[in-house]
Amino acid sequence: EIVLTQSPATLSLSPGERATLSCRASQSVSSYLAWYQQKPGQAPRLLIHDASNRATGIPARFSGSGSGTDFTLTISSLEPEDFAVYYCQHRSDWPPTFGQGTKLESK
Amino acid sequence: EVQLVESGGGLVQPGGSLRLSCAASGFTFSNYAMSWVRQAPGKGLEWVAPISDSGDSTYYADSVKGRFTISRDNSKNTLYLQMKSLRAEDTAVYYCAKAYISGWVFSAGDWGQGTLVTVSP
């Protein structure tokens, strides 16, 4: 089973700042990595698929990069609605595991 | 607009059974792989079981193998999860998810609102 490790566990930033979230895989997942946003009491929402492709309707301030074992989600300028928990997930093989999450909180 | 509506959750005793359903609309259900993903209270996400568009291929997390069965009825646009021998550690919100691209079995582009399953005496 591929283990995804996200860092940091918590990120405290202010609106307008740039957020950089990391996801590291225990072995290569090629570019088969997705990022999700989850707000309290809501289902996850797909942001990025295949490392760098924004899902339909996702604002351009969200971008993804990386391949192999190291991936990054960047939010260029934080909006108030961006404070949430973010998960990475690979679809390289079964089981498609998730990282443990990064909580992005407002400073 | 894609809609996924889960139902069937509730309180069940350890060792009991429950069947979850997910009614799908807004897309051609038979063209997409579907999955169940769960989230224990205050915890992260776990992929429970996906099923291919035709239903021919299924996969199960080790934690539920032999106890849970995923199935689908393409004529009714409905996904199911039959859960037996339930344990306290199965307590979670269970989400129904639609593959982002039809052939991407291990992807989740759209999610339902979830249904809570609580396993407790």
mmCIF file of N, CA and C in Angstrom, chain A residues 21-100:
data_model
loop_
_atom_site.group_PDB
_atom_site.id
_atom_site.type_symbol
_atom_site.label_atom_id
_atom_site.label_comp_id
_atom_site.label_asym_id
_atom_site.label_seq_id
_atom_site.Cartn_x
_atom_site.Cartn_y
_atom_site.Cartn_z
ATOM 1 N N LEU A 21 1.118 23.587 0.103
ATOM 2 C CA LEU A 21 0.878 22.335 0.805
ATOM 3 C C LEU A 21 1.634 21.222 0.092
ATOM 4 N N SER A 22 2.181 20.303 0.878
ATOM 5 C CA SER A 22 3.016 19.250 0.323
ATOM 6 C C SER A 22 2.412 17.872 0.542
ATOM 7 N N CYS A 23 2.677 16.975 -0.392
ATOM 8 C CA CYS A 23 2.241 15.573 -0.305
ATOM 9 C C CYS A 23 3.380 14.718 -0.841
ATOM 10 N N ARG A 24 3.835 13.782 -0.029
ATOM 11 C CA ARG A 24 4.937 12.897 -0.436
ATOM 12 C C ARG A 24 4.461 11.457 -0.411
ATOM 13 N N ALA A 25 4.735 10.723 -1.491
ATOM 14 C CA ALA A 25 4.329 9.325 -1.615
ATOM 15 C C ALA A 25 5.481 8.398 -1.253
ATOM 16 N N SER A 26 5.144 7.255 -0.674
ATOM 17 C CA SER A 26 6.161 6.285 -0.247
ATOM 18 C C SER A 26 6.815 5.571 -1.435
ATOM 19 N N GLN A 27 6.171 5.629 -2.591
ATOM 20 C CA GLN A 27 6.755 5.164 -3.846
ATOM 21 C C GLN A 27 6.107 5.936 -4.974
ATOM 22 N N SER A 28 6.671 5.847 -6.157
ATOM 23 C CA SER A 28 6.189 6.669 -7.258
ATOM 24 C C SER A 28 4.726 6.378 -7.593
ATOM 25 N N VAL A 29 3.959 7.453 -7.791
ATOM 26 C CA VAL A 29 2.578 7.351 -8.260
ATOM 27 C C VAL A 29 2.454 8.018 -9.626
ATOM 28 N N SER A 30 3.603 8.212 -10.299
ATOM 29 C CA SER A 30 3.624 8.912 -11.579
ATOM 30 C C SER A 30 2.962 10.287 -11.396
ATOM 31 N N SER A 31 1.977 10.600 -12.220
ATOM 32 C CA SER A 31 1.248 11.866 -12.045
ATOM 33 C C SER A 31 -0.166 11.632 -11.550
ATOM 34 N N TYR A 32 -0.420 10.404 -11.046
ATOM 35 C CA TYR A 32 -1.779 10.014 -10.659
ATOM 36 C C TYR A 32 -2.131 10.494 -9.260
ATOM 37 N N LEU A 33 -2.086 11.793 -9.072
ATOM 38 C CA LEU A 33 -2.345 12.366 -7.768
ATOM 39 C C LEU A 33 -3.408 13.448 -7.868
ATOM 40 N N ALA A 34 -4.333 13.412 -6.910
ATOM 41 C CA ALA A 34 -5.414 14.392 -6.855
ATOM 42 C C ALA A 34 -5.371 15.140 -5.525
ATOM 43 N N TRP A 35 -5.968 16.320 -5.534
ATOM 44 C CA TRP A 35 -6.125 17.120 -4.314
ATOM 45 C C TRP A 35 -7.610 17.420 -4.120
ATOM 46 N N TYR A 36 -8.042 17.344 -2.863
ATOM 47 C CA TYR A 36 -9.425 17.625 -2.493
ATOM 48 C C TYR A 36 -9.452 18.668 -1.371
ATOM 49 N N GLN A 37 -10.533 19.418 -1.353
ATOM 50 C CA GLN A 37 -10.811 20.365 -0.277
ATOM 51 C C GLN A 37 -12.029 19.868 0.481
ATOM 52 N N GLN A 38 -11.985 19.911 1.802
ATOM 53 C CA GLN A 38 -13.153 19.544 2.585
ATOM 54 C C GLN A 38 -13.403 20.577 3.677
ATOM 55 N N LYS A 39 -14.620 21.094 3.697
ATOM 56 C CA LYS A 39 -15.047 22.015 4.738
ATOM 57 C C LYS A 39 -15.892 21.266 5.758
ATOM 58 N N PRO A 40 -15.982 21.769 6.988
ATOM 59 C CA PRO A 40 -16.726 21.053 8.044
ATOM 60 C C PRO A 40 -18.152 20.735 7.618
ATOM 61 N N GLY A 41 -18.541 19.483 7.823
ATOM 62 C CA GLY A 41 -19.895 19.050 7.518
ATOM 63 C C GLY A 41 -20.197 18.870 6.045
ATOM 64 N N GLN A 42 -19.172 18.979 5.209
ATOM 65 C CA GLN A 42 -19.376 18.836 3.768
ATOM 66 C C GLN A 42 -18.562 17.668 3.219
ATOM 67 N N ALA A 43 -18.974 17.223 2.038
ATOM 68 C CA ALA A 43 -18.210 16.202 1.340
ATOM 69 C C ALA A 43 -16.945 16.829 0.750
ATOM 70 N N PRO A 44 -15.938 16.022 0.488
ATOM 71 C CA PRO A 44 -14.751 16.549 -0.210
ATOM 72 C C PRO A 44 -15.117 17.059 -1.594
ATOM 73 N N ARG A 45 -14.313 18.007 -2.080
ATOM 74 C CA ARG A 45 -14.491 18.541 -3.438
ATOM 75 C C ARG A 45 -13.180 18.366 -4.181
ATOM 76 N N LEU A 46 -13.259 17.802 -5.379
ATOM 77 C CA LEU A 46 -12.056 17.618 -6.187
ATOM 78 C C LEU A 46 -11.565 18.964 -6.688
ATOM 79 N N LEU A 47 -10.273 19.253 -6.443
ATOM 80 C CA LEU A 47 -9.656 20.488 -6.922
ATOM 81 C C LEU A 47 -8.760 20.233 -8.131
ATOM 82 N N ILE A 48 -7.871 19.278 -7.977
ATOM 83 C CA ILE A 48 -6.817 18.999 -8.938
ATOM 84 C C ILE A 48 -6.787 17.491 -9.218
ATOM 85 N N HIS A 49 -6.688 17.110 -10.473
ATOM 86 C CA HIS A 49 -6.470 15.701 -10.807
ATOM 87 C C HIS A 49 -5.205 15.560 -11.625
ATOM 88 N N ASP A 50 -4.618 14.371 -11.573
ATOM 89 C CA ASP A 50 -3.387 14.085 -12.301
ATOM 90 C C ASP A 50 -2.335 15.171 -12.082
ATOM 91 N N ALA A 51 -2.148 15.505 -10.831
ATOM 92 C CA ALA A 51 -1.072 16.369 -10.322
ATOM 93 C C ALA A 51 -1.243 17.849 -10.618
ATOM 94 N N SER A 52 -1.698 18.199 -11.823
ATOM 95 C CA SER A 52 -1.641 19.620 -12.182
ATOM 96 C C SER A 52 -2.860 20.112 -12.951
ATOM 97 N N ASN A 53 -3.882 19.291 -13.088
ATOM 98 C CA ASN A 53 -5.066 19.670 -13.873
ATOM 99 C C ASN A 53 -6.221 20.085 -12.971
ATOM 100 N N ARG A 54 -6.626 21.344 -13.106
ATOM 101 C CA ARG A 54 -7.763 21.797 -12.304
ATOM 102 C C ARG A 54 -9.044 21.120 -12.758
ATOM 103 N N ALA A 55 -9.841 20.704 -11.773
ATOM 104 C CA ALA A 55 -11.141 20.125 -12.089
ATOM 105 C C ALA A 55 -12.082 21.233 -12.578
ATOM 106 N N THR A 56 -13.169 20.820 -13.157
ATOM 107 C CA THR A 56 -14.138 21.764 -13.709
ATOM 108 C C THR A 56 -14.625 22.737 -12.645
ATOM 109 N N GLY A 57 -14.547 24.036 -12.968
ATOM 110 C CA GLY A 57 -15.080 25.052 -12.070
ATOM 111 C C GLY A 57 -14.160 25.490 -10.949
ATOM 112 N N ILE A 58 -12.969 24.955 -10.885
ATOM 113 C CA ILE A 58 -12.030 25.325 -9.820
ATOM 114 C C ILE A 58 -11.290 26.609 -10.206
ATOM 115 N N PRO A 59 -11.232 27.581 -9.292
ATOM 116 C CA PRO A 59 -10.586 28.865 -9.617
ATOM 117 C C PRO A 59 -9.099 28.715 -9.933
ATOM 118 N N ALA A 60 -8.602 29.632 -10.737
ATOM 119 C CA ALA A 60 -7.219 29.569 -11.202
ATOM 120 C C ALA A 60 -6.199 29.795 -10.086
ATOM 121 N N ARG A 61 -6.623 30.294 -8.934
ATOM 122 C CA ARG A 61 -5.675 30.492 -7.832
ATOM 123 C C ARG A 61 -5.181 29.150 -7.257
ATOM 124 N N PHE A 62 -5.876 28.068 -7.591
ATOM 125 C CA PHE A 62 -5.443 26.735 -7.167
ATOM 126 C C PHE A 62 -4.577 26.123 -8.276
ATOM 127 N N SER A 63 -3.390 25.665 -7.917
ATOM 128 C CA SER A 63 -2.549 24.983 -8.892
ATOM 129 C C SER A 63 -1.814 23.834 -8.220
ATOM 130 N N GLY A 64 -1.511 22.827 -9.015
ATOM 131 C CA GLY A 64 -0.803 21.666 -8.516
ATOM 132 C C GLY A 64 0.428 21.395 -9.352
ATOM 133 N N SER A 65 1.423 20.791 -8.718
ATOM 134 C CA SER A 65 2.638 20.451 -9.440
ATOM 135 C C SER A 65 3.242 19.197 -8.833
ATOM 136 N N GLY A 66 4.218 18.640 -9.552
ATOM 137 C CA GLY A 66 4.942 17.481 -9.057
ATOM 138 C C GLY A 66 4.710 16.238 -9.886
ATOM 139 N N SER A 67 5.536 15.242 -9.623
ATOM 140 C CA SER A 67 5.394 13.926 -10.242
ATOM 141 C C SER A 67 6.268 12.950 -9.470
ATOM 142 N N GLY A 68 5.988 11.680 -9.643
ATOM 143 C CA GLY A 68 6.767 10.681 -8.924
ATOM 144 C C GLY A 68 6.352 10.561 -7.472
ATOM 145 N N THR A 69 7.111 11.163 -6.576
ATOM 146 C CA THR A 69 6.818 11.044 -5.147
ATOM 147 C C THR A 69 6.561 12.369 -4.441
ATOM 148 N N ASP A 70 6.829 13.485 -5.084
ATOM 149 C CA ASP A 70 6.693 14.783 -4.406
ATOM 150 C C ASP A 70 5.736 15.706 -5.166
ATOM 151 N N PHE A 71 4.745 16.189 -4.438
ATOM 152 C CA PHE A 71 3.679 16.984 -5.034
ATOM 153 C C PHE A 71 3.392 18.209 -4.173
ATOM 154 N N THR A 72 2.897 19.245 -4.841
ATOM 155 C CA THR A 72 2.579 20.492 -4.145
ATOM 156 C C THR A 72 1.248 21.035 -4.641
ATOM 157 N N LEU A 73 0.442 21.502 -3.689
ATOM 158 C CA LEU A 73 -0.757 22.274 -4.002
ATOM 159 C C LEU A 73 -0.471 23.704 -3.573
ATOM 160 N N THR A 74 -0.673 24.645 -4.487
ATOM 161 C CA THR A 74 -0.444 26.050 -4.201
ATOM 162 C C THR A 74 -1.741 26.824 -4.377
ATOM 163 N N ILE A 75 -2.023 27.655 -3.391
ATOM 164 C CA ILE A 75 -3.139 28.600 -3.508
ATOM 165 C C ILE A 75 -2.497 29.970 -3.542
ATOM 166 N N SER A 76 -2.612 30.650 -4.666
ATOM 167 C CA SER A 76 -1.780 31.833 -4.904
ATOM 168 C C SER A 76 -2.108 32.998 -3.981
ATOM 169 N N SER A 77 -3.372 33.222 -3.721
ATOM 170 C CA SER A 77 -3.795 34.319 -2.848
ATOM 171 C C SER A 77 -5.066 33.864 -2.123
ATOM 172 N N LEU A 78 -4.951 33.606 -0.847
ATOM 173 C CA LEU A 78 -6.037 32.982 -0.102
ATOM 174 C C LEU A 78 -7.276 33.864 -0.008
ATOM 175 N N GLU A 79 -8.408 33.253 -0.306
ATOM 176 C CA GLU A 79 -9.711 33.866 -0.090
ATOM 177 C C GLU A 79 -10.301 33.305 1.210
ATOM 178 N N PRO A 80 -11.205 34.023 1.835
ATOM 179 C CA PRO A 80 -11.784 33.544 3.105
ATOM 180 C C PRO A 80 -12.385 32.140 3.005
ATOM 181 N N GLU A 81 -12.933 31.801 1.850
ATOM 182 C CA GLU A 81 -13.567 30.495 1.687
ATOM 183 C C GLU A 81 -12.570 29.347 1.486
ATOM 184 N N ASP A 82 -11.279 29.657 1.408
ATOM 185 C CA ASP A 82 -10.275 28.614 1.169
ATOM 186 C C ASP A 82 -9.817 27.920 2.451
ATOM 187 N N PHE A 83 -10.220 28.453 3.591
ATOM 188 C CA PHE A 83 -9.770 27.841 4.849
ATOM 189 C C PHE A 83 -10.577 26.571 5.081
ATOM 190 N N ALA A 84 -9.869 25.436 5.093
ATOM 191 C CA ALA A 84 -10.492 24.114 5.070
ATOM 192 C C ALA A 84 -9.395 23.073 5.274
ATOM 193 N N VAL A 85 -9.779 21.807 5.176
ATOM 194 C CA VAL A 85 -8.804 20.714 5.210
ATOM 195 C C VAL A 85 -8.577 20.239 3.775
ATOM 196 N N TYR A 86 -7.328 19.987 3.444
ATOM 197 C CA TYR A 86 -6.956 19.554 2.101
ATOM 198 C C TYR A 86 -6.330 18.155 2.168
ATOM 199 N N TYR A 87 -6.793 17.290 1.275
ATOM 200 C CA TYR A 87 -6.290 15.928 1.200
ATOM 201 C C TYR A 87 -5.692 15.658 -0.177
ATOM 202 N N CYS A 88 -4.585 14.923 -0.207
ATOM 203 C CA CYS A 88 -4.105 14.383 -1.473
ATOM 204 C C CYS A 88 -4.524 12.908 -1.547
ATOM 205 N N GLN A 89 -4.586 12.376 -2.764
ATOM 206 C CA GLN A 89 -5.012 10.986 -2.991
ATOM 207 C C GLN A 89 -4.391 10.491 -4.290
ATOM 208 N N HIS A 90 -3.863 9.275 -4.275
ATOM 209 C CA HIS A 90 -3.308 8.719 -5.516
ATOM 210 C C HIS A 90 -4.296 7.742 -6.123
ATOM 211 N N ARG A 91 -4.209 7.572 -7.445
ATOM 212 C CA ARG A 91 -5.040 6.551 -8.129
ATOM 213 C C ARG A 91 -4.135 5.606 -8.930
ATOM 214 N N SER A 92 -2.890 5.464 -8.438
ATOM 215 C CA SER A 92 -1.908 4.663 -9.163
ATOM 216 C C SER A 92 -2.261 3.180 -9.184
ATOM 217 N N ASP A 93 -2.766 2.670 -8.062
ATOM 218 C CA ASP A 93 -3.171 1.273 -7.993
ATOM 219 C C ASP A 93 -4.090 1.104 -6.800
ATOM 220 N N TRP A 94 -4.527 -0.131 -6.566
ATOM 221 C CA TRP A 94 -5.394 -0.417 -5.426
ATOM 222 C C TRP A 94 -4.529 -0.757 -4.212
ATOM 223 N N PRO A 95 -4.808 -0.193 -3.042
ATOM 224 C CA PRO A 95 -5.870 0.766 -2.759
ATOM 225 C C PRO A 95 -5.449 2.210 -3.015
ATOM 226 N N PRO A 96 -6.376 3.028 -3.483
ATOM 227 C CA PRO A 96 -6.076 4.442 -3.721
ATOM 228 C C PRO A 96 -6.134 5.241 -2.427
ATOM 229 N N THR A 97 -5.027 5.372 -1.748
ATOM 230 C CA THR A 97 -5.002 5.958 -0.417
ATOM 231 C C THR A 97 -5.019 7.485 -0.431
ATOM 232 N N PHE A 98 -5.413 8.046 0.714
ATOM 233 C CA PHE A 98 -5.412 9.480 0.959
ATOM 234 C C PHE A 98 -4.291 9.826 1.938
ATOM 235 N N GLY A 99 -3.796 11.060 1.842
ATOM 236 C CA GLY A 99 -2.958 11.584 2.895
ATOM 237 C C GLY A 99 -3.804 11.869 4.129
ATOM 238 N N GLN A 100 -3.134 12.227 5.211
ATOM 239 C CA GLN A 100 -3.855 12.432 6.473
ATOM 240 C C GLN A 100 -4.491 13.824 6.557
#
